[in-house]
XYZ file of C-alpha atoms in Angstrom:
530
model
C 38.947 6.381 -83.364
C 35.596 4.187 -83.113
C 34.693 0.385 -83.164
C 31.683 -0.884 -83.988
C 30.977 -3.872 -81.889
C 30.360 -7.682 -82.945
C 27.505 -9.220 -82.972
C 27.048 -10.691 -79.639
C 25.811 -7.339 -78.432
C 27.192 -7.080 -75.633
C 29.409 -3.834 -76.859
C 27.510 -0.991 -79.245
C 31.010 0.796 -79.806
C 34.392 1.350 -78.413
C 35.841 5.080 -78.467
C 39.989 4.979 -78.079
C 41.433 7.889 -76.971
C 45.034 9.639 -76.285
C 45.018 9.613 -72.527
C 48.815 8.672 -70.747
C 50.188 11.821 -71.937
C 47.535 14.343 -71.295
C 46.948 12.734 -67.659
C 51.234 13.299 -67.596
C 50.552 16.869 -68.210
C 47.929 17.478 -66.511
C 49.756 16.149 -63.035
C 52.378 17.985 -63.460
C 50.155 21.231 -63.905
C 49.377 20.296 -60.992
C 51.500 21.108 -58.762
C 51.784 24.615 -59.919
C 48.617 25.302 -61.360
C 49.555 28.167 -63.911
C 45.427 28.849 -65.153
C 45.075 29.988 -61.544
C 48.387 31.930 -61.285
C 46.695 33.925 -64.824
C 43.500 34.394 -63.367
C 45.197 35.492 -59.851
C 47.106 38.595 -62.393
C 44.897 38.831 -65.131
C 41.011 38.067 -63.781
C 38.776 35.062 -64.597
C 35.965 34.155 -66.930
C 33.835 36.077 -68.762
C 31.027 33.205 -68.082
C 30.521 30.725 -66.242
C 30.503 28.107 -68.878
C 33.149 28.674 -70.547
C 37.322 28.549 -69.909
C 38.889 31.574 -68.070
C 42.210 33.484 -69.187
C 43.882 30.817 -67.110
C 42.485 27.884 -68.894
C 43.695 29.025 -72.539
C 47.098 28.904 -71.113
C 47.250 25.999 -69.092
C 44.940 24.386 -72.574
C 47.828 25.478 -75.025
C 51.107 24.475 -72.782
C 49.212 20.668 -72.296
C 48.908 20.882 -76.190
C 53.027 22.278 -76.577
C 53.814 18.982 -74.016
C 52.355 16.464 -76.451
C 52.336 17.578 -80.370
C 51.593 20.834 -80.702
C 49.089 21.787 -82.976
C 48.244 26.103 -83.982
C 45.379 27.267 -82.135
C 42.797 26.576 -85.175
C 43.638 22.980 -85.422
C 43.456 22.750 -81.203
C 39.912 21.495 -80.825
C 40.024 18.961 -83.239
C 43.031 17.665 -81.969
C 41.490 17.477 -78.108
C 38.492 15.942 -79.674
C 40.739 13.111 -80.254
C 41.735 12.779 -76.883
C 39.960 12.171 -73.570
C 40.936 15.908 -72.036
C 37.170 16.065 -70.862
C 38.105 12.866 -68.716
C 41.733 14.561 -67.670
C 39.773 18.182 -67.726
C 36.719 18.903 -68.674
C 36.400 21.756 -71.443
C 34.395 22.933 -73.848
C 36.193 22.221 -77.389
C 33.867 24.394 -79.241
C 35.295 27.645 -76.735
C 39.226 26.887 -76.879
C 38.539 28.086 -81.403
C 41.507 30.339 -82.486
C 38.680 33.167 -82.189
C 38.112 32.712 -78.411
C 41.819 32.621 -77.783
C 42.300 35.813 -79.440
C 39.483 37.110 -77.556
C 41.407 35.674 -73.988
C 44.189 37.148 -74.561
C 43.599 40.379 -75.744
C 43.225 40.781 -72.214
C 46.699 40.028 -71.758
C 49.022 42.785 -71.412
C 52.641 42.812 -71.366
C 53.209 43.219 -67.147
C 50.402 40.520 -66.721
C 53.086 38.930 -68.490
C 55.736 39.556 -65.949
C 54.043 39.304 -63.147
C 52.632 35.875 -64.462
C 56.551 34.989 -64.938
C 57.727 36.049 -61.936
C 55.256 34.233 -60.030
C 55.370 31.751 -62.272
C 59.228 31.101 -61.647
C 58.961 32.034 -57.789
C 56.322 28.816 -57.129
C 58.522 26.549 -59.228
C 61.295 27.272 -57.476
C 59.390 26.608 -54.186
C 58.317 23.357 -55.603
C 61.572 22.233 -56.406
C 64.017 22.661 -53.641
C 66.362 24.646 -56.824
C 69.526 25.245 -54.549
C 71.749 25.748 -57.537
C 74.514 28.843 -57.880
C 75.371 28.807 -61.002
C 73.794 29.781 -64.193
C 73.678 29.415 -68.106
C 72.801 32.397 -69.932
C 71.554 32.159 -73.594
C 69.587 34.023 -76.197
C 68.519 32.875 -79.718
C 66.066 33.901 -82.358
C 62.917 32.286 -84.108
C 62.003 33.317 -87.190
C 58.012 34.339 -87.868
C 56.082 34.866 -90.801
C 54.834 38.153 -90.869
C 54.560 40.584 -93.471
C 56.841 43.510 -93.135
C 53.960 45.916 -93.066
C 52.626 44.423 -90.637
C 53.448 46.445 -87.226
C 55.233 44.995 -84.496
C 58.306 46.348 -82.223
C 59.459 42.721 -81.507
C 59.645 41.299 -85.100
C 62.690 43.046 -86.853
C 64.724 41.275 -89.264
C 68.484 40.469 -88.148
C 71.384 37.607 -88.512
C 68.943 34.260 -88.586
C 70.004 31.099 -86.297
C 69.059 29.430 -88.697
C 69.838 31.351 -91.423
C 66.586 32.855 -92.431
C 67.630 36.467 -92.750
C 64.949 37.525 -94.912
C 62.503 37.133 -92.322
C 61.257 38.906 -89.647
C 62.383 37.367 -85.775
C 62.323 37.651 -82.457
C 64.909 37.396 -79.898
C 64.878 35.135 -76.630
C 67.310 35.777 -72.967
C 66.750 32.502 -71.292
C 68.721 32.080 -67.879
C 68.241 28.262 -66.889
C 69.508 26.478 -63.172
C 73.015 24.199 -63.840
C 71.932 21.664 -61.603
C 68.316 21.629 -61.877
C 68.853 22.841 -65.495
C 64.950 24.269 -65.110
C 64.374 27.915 -66.928
C 64.199 30.740 -64.113
C 63.888 33.708 -66.302
C 63.666 34.643 -69.547
C 62.763 37.800 -71.742
C 61.970 38.143 -75.342
C 63.781 41.409 -77.078
C 63.329 42.829 -80.660
C 64.890 40.424 -83.851
C 67.504 42.781 -84.491
C 69.321 43.808 -80.995
C 71.911 41.992 -80.572
C 73.911 39.383 -78.002
C 76.043 42.322 -75.860
C 73.585 44.632 -76.254
C 70.773 42.312 -75.116
C 72.803 40.687 -72.017
C 73.372 44.707 -70.864
C 70.298 46.013 -71.220
C 68.802 42.294 -68.648
C 71.834 41.923 -66.019
C 70.440 43.905 -63.955
C 66.529 41.697 -63.888
C 69.045 38.630 -64.432
C 71.235 39.440 -61.420
C 67.627 39.997 -59.875
C 66.260 36.523 -61.059
C 69.686 34.585 -59.894
C 68.747 36.482 -56.382
C 65.839 35.239 -55.980
C 66.097 32.006 -57.145
C 68.293 31.129 -54.573
C 68.500 34.329 -52.162
C 70.883 37.301 -51.645
C 73.484 35.679 -49.402
C 75.279 33.260 -52.342
C 77.781 33.382 -54.003
C 76.483 32.578 -57.304
C 77.760 32.893 -61.396
C 76.710 32.488 -64.462
C 78.428 31.592 -67.895
C 77.820 32.745 -70.954
C 79.181 32.871 -74.736
C 81.816 35.038 -76.120
C 79.333 36.727 -77.962
C 78.279 38.489 -74.890
C 81.245 39.428 -72.810
C 82.031 42.839 -74.170
C 84.133 45.244 -71.711
C 80.803 46.872 -70.716
C 79.472 43.432 -69.501
C 81.784 42.438 -67.477
C 82.488 45.873 -65.405
C 78.571 45.461 -64.882
C 79.459 41.983 -63.581
C 82.593 43.287 -61.531
C 80.471 45.551 -59.950
C 78.955 42.966 -57.868
C 80.516 41.517 -55.250
C 78.292 37.894 -54.938
C 78.302 37.707 -58.646
C 80.598 35.751 -60.140
C 80.954 34.497 -64.634
C 82.305 32.562 -66.846
C 83.047 32.957 -70.762
C 84.185 31.714 -73.622
C 86.929 33.767 -75.935
C 87.264 34.199 -79.207
C 90.865 31.681 -80.252
C 91.353 34.518 -83.216
C 92.297 37.138 -80.576
C 94.416 35.076 -78.415
C 96.611 33.734 -80.957
C 99.322 33.101 -78.323
C 96.933 30.664 -76.203
C 96.172 28.586 -78.709
C 99.932 27.996 -80.137
C 100.799 26.179 -76.200
C 100.996 22.610 -77.395
C 99.213 20.255 -75.877
C 102.070 18.467 -73.816
C 101.596 20.966 -71.198
C 98.188 20.266 -71.126
C 95.737 17.950 -68.386
C 93.384 15.063 -68.488
C 90.202 17.255 -66.909
C 88.028 15.588 -64.284
C 84.465 14.761 -66.454
C 82.471 12.530 -66.375
C 82.757 11.654 -70.331
C 86.405 11.462 -69.735
C 86.311 8.524 -67.311
C 84.265 7.026 -69.230
C 86.507 7.528 -72.497
C 89.218 5.971 -70.241
C 87.301 2.970 -69.008
C 86.604 2.046 -72.817
C 90.813 2.598 -73.508
C 90.225 5.807 -75.554
C 92.419 8.260 -73.495
C 93.566 10.211 -76.469
C 90.624 11.101 -76.599
C 90.089 12.471 -73.053
C 89.360 16.560 -72.759
C 92.678 18.347 -71.806
C 93.412 21.765 -70.122
C 96.135 24.170 -69.452
C 95.688 27.099 -66.365
C 97.612 30.629 -66.825
C 95.931 34.335 -65.938
C 96.259 36.979 -67.660
C 94.847 40.791 -67.861
C 91.273 40.731 -69.685
C 89.035 43.375 -69.751
C 91.011 46.110 -67.079
C 91.454 43.298 -64.518
C 93.578 40.265 -63.886
C 91.382 36.760 -64.414
C 91.821 33.356 -64.785
C 92.587 31.581 -68.038
C 91.799 28.156 -69.435
C 91.958 26.779 -72.811
C 90.708 23.358 -73.260
C 91.323 21.232 -76.077
C 89.345 17.777 -77.082
C 91.259 16.213 -79.442
C 88.152 14.170 -81.225
C 86.270 18.363 -81.845
C 90.136 18.689 -83.731
C 89.704 15.496 -85.851
C 86.088 16.634 -87.328
C 87.325 20.194 -87.633
C 90.181 19.088 -89.434
C 88.840 16.541 -91.951
C 85.670 19.269 -93.157
C 88.214 22.005 -93.025
C 90.232 19.668 -95.120
C 87.155 19.474 -97.749
C 86.267 23.238 -98.130
C 89.739 24.271 -98.238
C 90.008 21.635 -101.671
C 86.763 23.570 -102.843
C 88.199 26.297 -102.293
C 91.425 25.413 -104.252
C 89.001 23.808 -107.087
C 86.936 27.501 -107.516
C 90.321 28.895 -107.811
C 91.443 27.504 -110.464
C 87.891 28.176 -111.981
C 88.480 31.532 -111.058
C 92.475 31.997 -112.966
C 90.966 29.986 -115.338
C 88.418 32.906 -116.175
C 91.125 35.649 -116.163
C 93.127 33.894 -118.298
C 90.478 33.829 -120.686
C 89.894 37.530 -120.756
C 86.740 36.248 -120.572
C 83.614 38.533 -119.425
C 82.853 39.631 -115.641
C 86.249 38.459 -115.076
C 88.151 41.915 -116.757
C 87.438 43.769 -113.300
C 89.762 43.760 -110.087
C 87.344 45.060 -107.686
C 84.945 42.305 -109.225
C 87.048 39.136 -109.059
C 88.383 39.972 -105.770
C 84.749 39.808 -104.254
C 83.849 36.989 -105.399
C 86.690 35.292 -104.576
C 85.596 37.078 -100.538
C 82.440 35.533 -100.919
C 83.072 32.243 -102.391
C 85.521 32.260 -98.543
C 82.078 33.524 -96.404
C 79.989 30.819 -97.822
C 82.809 28.166 -97.226
C 82.934 29.633 -93.354
C 86.490 30.249 -93.535
C 89.103 32.878 -93.345
C 89.809 35.140 -96.472
C 93.373 35.460 -95.554
C 94.056 31.594 -95.947
C 95.680 31.885 -99.646
C 97.117 34.801 -101.234
C 95.310 35.945 -104.264
C 97.333 38.372 -106.921
C 95.948 40.064 -109.461
C 98.483 42.078 -112.054
C 98.949 42.694 -115.803
C 100.638 41.160 -117.907
C 100.567 41.608 -122.132
C 97.884 44.398 -121.741
C 95.724 41.469 -120.187
C 95.116 40.966 -116.202
C 95.974 37.632 -115.097
C 95.919 36.545 -111.639
C 98.210 34.112 -109.273
C 97.256 32.494 -106.423
C 99.121 30.611 -103.160
C 98.452 29.224 -100.038
C 99.240 30.916 -96.356
C 100.934 28.793 -94.649
C 101.565 30.549 -91.988
C 98.578 32.033 -91.552
C 97.002 28.345 -92.470
C 99.164 26.743 -89.538
C 97.680 29.447 -87.077
C 93.784 28.460 -88.092
C 94.881 25.179 -87.995
C 95.922 25.750 -84.316
C 92.251 27.082 -83.331
C 91.289 23.317 -84.003
C 89.177 21.655 -80.704
C 90.841 24.311 -78.429
C 88.156 26.438 -76.260
C 88.597 29.775 -74.082
C 87.585 29.717 -70.868
C 87.748 33.157 -68.304
C 86.818 33.808 -65.274
C 87.343 36.084 -62.153
C 86.903 32.500 -60.083
C 90.635 32.161 -59.073
C 89.138 30.216 -56.644
C 87.893 27.546 -58.353
C 89.523 24.132 -59.531
C 90.577 23.975 -63.634
C 87.740 20.995 -63.642
C 85.042 23.058 -61.667
C 85.794 25.861 -64.397
C 85.192 23.327 -66.921
C 82.686 21.669 -65.784
C 80.586 24.816 -65.749
C 81.638 25.365 -69.267
C 80.655 22.454 -70.274
C 77.646 22.175 -68.743
C 76.515 25.570 -70.945
C 75.444 22.837 -72.822
C 72.160 22.706 -71.008
C 70.596 26.016 -71.840
C 71.171 25.161 -75.452
C 69.325 21.677 -75.261
C 66.788 24.132 -73.776
C 66.693 26.316 -76.760
C 66.176 23.079 -78.947
C 64.006 21.980 -76.895
C 61.357 24.773 -77.966
C 62.611 24.385 -81.361
C 61.603 21.043 -80.986
C 58.551 20.143 -84.075
C 56.423 18.303 -81.711
C 57.310 19.537 -78.489
C 57.048 22.893 -77.243
C 57.832 24.077 -80.830
C 58.480 28.082 -80.319
C 59.436 28.233 -83.986
C 58.004 29.170 -86.257
C 55.335 32.202 -84.657
C 52.390 32.216 -85.839
C 51.582 34.943 -84.006
C 51.208 38.842 -85.982
C 50.230 41.220 -82.566
C 53.983 41.533 -79.843
C 50.306 40.671 -77.531
C 50.046 37.438 -79.248
C 53.307 36.865 -79.252
C 54.195 36.765 -75.484
C 51.548 34.861 -74.989
C 52.359 32.389 -77.647
C 56.238 32.356 -75.849
C 55.100 32.315 -71.819
C 53.244 28.925 -73.704
C 56.589 27.653 -75.002
C 58.724 28.442 -71.367
C 56.177 27.271 -68.889
C 55.837 23.871 -71.389
C 59.798 23.749 -71.053
C 59.746 24.513 -67.788
C 56.638 21.093 -67.410
C 58.832 18.644 -69.399
C 61.791 19.286 -67.123
C 59.552 18.456 -63.914
C 58.903 15.476 -65.517
C 62.556 14.420 -66.202
C 63.292 15.503 -63.037
C 60.530 13.448 -61.765
C 60.992 10.494 -63.490
C 64.838 11.130 -62.028
C 63.981 10.884 -58.573
C 62.078 7.450 -59.211
C 65.409 5.608 -60.535
C 63.593 6.336 -64.610
C 66.292 8.303 -66.401
C 64.993 9.163 -70.127
C 64.053 12.081 -71.912
C 60.603 14.193 -71.512
C 60.486 13.686 -75.235
C 60.806 9.815 -74.448
C 58.100 10.076 -71.882
C 55.546 11.244 -74.290
C 56.385 9.468 -77.360
C 55.682 6.058 -74.200
C 52.108 8.048 -72.666
C 51.370 9.037 -75.860
C 50.082 4.997 -76.618
C 48.749 4.273 -73.228
C 44.785 5.324 -74.425
C 41.387 5.711 -72.636
C 38.418 3.718 -74.342
C 35.174 5.019 -73.819
C 33.025 1.606 -74.452
C 29.185 2.278 -74.719
C 27.052 -0.374 -74.022
C 23.392 -1.359 -75.846
C 21.426 -0.621 -72.690
C 23.636 1.865 -70.592
C 23.169 4.927 -70.761
C 26.578 6.520 -69.921
C 29.937 4.754 -71.471
C 32.512 3.078 -68.967
C 36.262 4.433 -69.887
C 38.690 2.249 -68.570
C 42.062 2.819 -69.272
C 43.764 -0.233 -71.431
C 46.598 -1.797 -69.698
C 50.149 -0.347 -69.623
C 53.148 -1.687 -70.955
C 56.599 -2.048 -68.371
C 57.837 1.649 -69.248
C 54.088 3.501 -69.470
C 54.448 1.009 -65.711
C 56.754 2.899 -64.512
C 56.241 6.318 -65.454
C 52.891 5.860 -63.850
C 54.439 5.003 -60.661
C 56.835 7.930 -60.418
C 53.446 9.632 -60.135
C 52.249 7.187 -57.726
C 50.281 5.659 -59.764
C 48.862 1.923 -61.474
C 46.372 0.706 -63.450
C 44.417 -2.347 -62.214
C 41.408 -4.103 -64.374
C 40.907 -1.397 -66.410
C 41.012 1.682 -64.111
C 43.443 4.391 -61.998
C 44.817 3.906 -59.109
C 47.106 5.187 -56.534
C 49.598 2.958 -56.105
């Protein structure tokens, strides 16, 4: 924004620009230099005065770290910032038209090579040493029309429930200790998680070895949706790769029936805090055994979370009450012989659809439809055995691993660490930071460029958190960027001076702490080294 000066004539005008968030993003990038990586793979500039292909990636990534905008809105957004002070660029060159022209030069092979070099630089920079990895998949919907050609954008089961839209899948590998993304792969939106995992396993294992070396015994944790027999067989074929996966409670009734008085308290930080606050009854518990799964003897750990069980039981009772109310209405319609309520098959289909809508099994009630006095009648009753079995699952989770040498605590802890990759996915779906979804790109090549930018932005935000944490500042990247968003740079225009003077406003205590983590401070309006 601009402000007119007072009547003293000392200042002609002030131009206030967003500065702090751009500064932090630029400082993080200087340690990696994504533009140089891209340009080395793809090639540099068409002309001397315009951005290179790598620069187009950088300016997108920087924006995704602060407040994601469309390519069309980028020039106007950058105009309100101090980008010319941080990383000068000709703003007209950042138009969507120029973006598409630059990104057309980037092939799928280029993207793979850029990603590989980026992750290699990331590992070198951060000295990644984690021997445990977390793998998961998600998908992102797009508004791409059905008639638009795309191998990536397909209709499938969407995580946000938008099954009618085309979507693109993303697989992500994250290091457990550093919480850094170290491998990713986009894939067709109609592919099942289990098949994706099988197709990517070789590349995933290679990525794990590349990050920490082939001599290390490595462990990967993944969700139950990927533990097909073929996938486990592939993992069993590696001498130095181990796994921990969750297992559906629906297929292990004998395990979930185990009474919790045989469970023990798990040694986790959350349990320690609960105990310190006198909430021992809320602590996470675990019970350990062995069993044959996927053709071999495995270690099995069943966990029980009392707080989760209570929440699930409460929500279930609400759903069960709604189901019961609907069943009474259905019975009334059938008994009254109303139209559309005279066909047994259609009535049962409505009941099953109702259970699906409520996300509860259809066998918890026994529904009977029969003829009496030549009229259709309906009765229903609870199946108490199935209800008891279903409720017994609440708060319980089954973990299966080939890590026989690990303690129960270690197995549970790595399984709990899966939240780290889920947290990364949540960040990619944030409306402001990263904001990978929805995809407003209409060709597969542009989608791949966009996803690469978002993954790099995600990694950079995590690097910010690590740098701040190393300096004793324990805040999220989102909080850090929001804090630095209000550290402005001011252009002061004097009536008798040709060039404006640039001054940085006095930072708040939180802003000063963040700057100090990067070895900087503001003194008399000037950015200086500490």
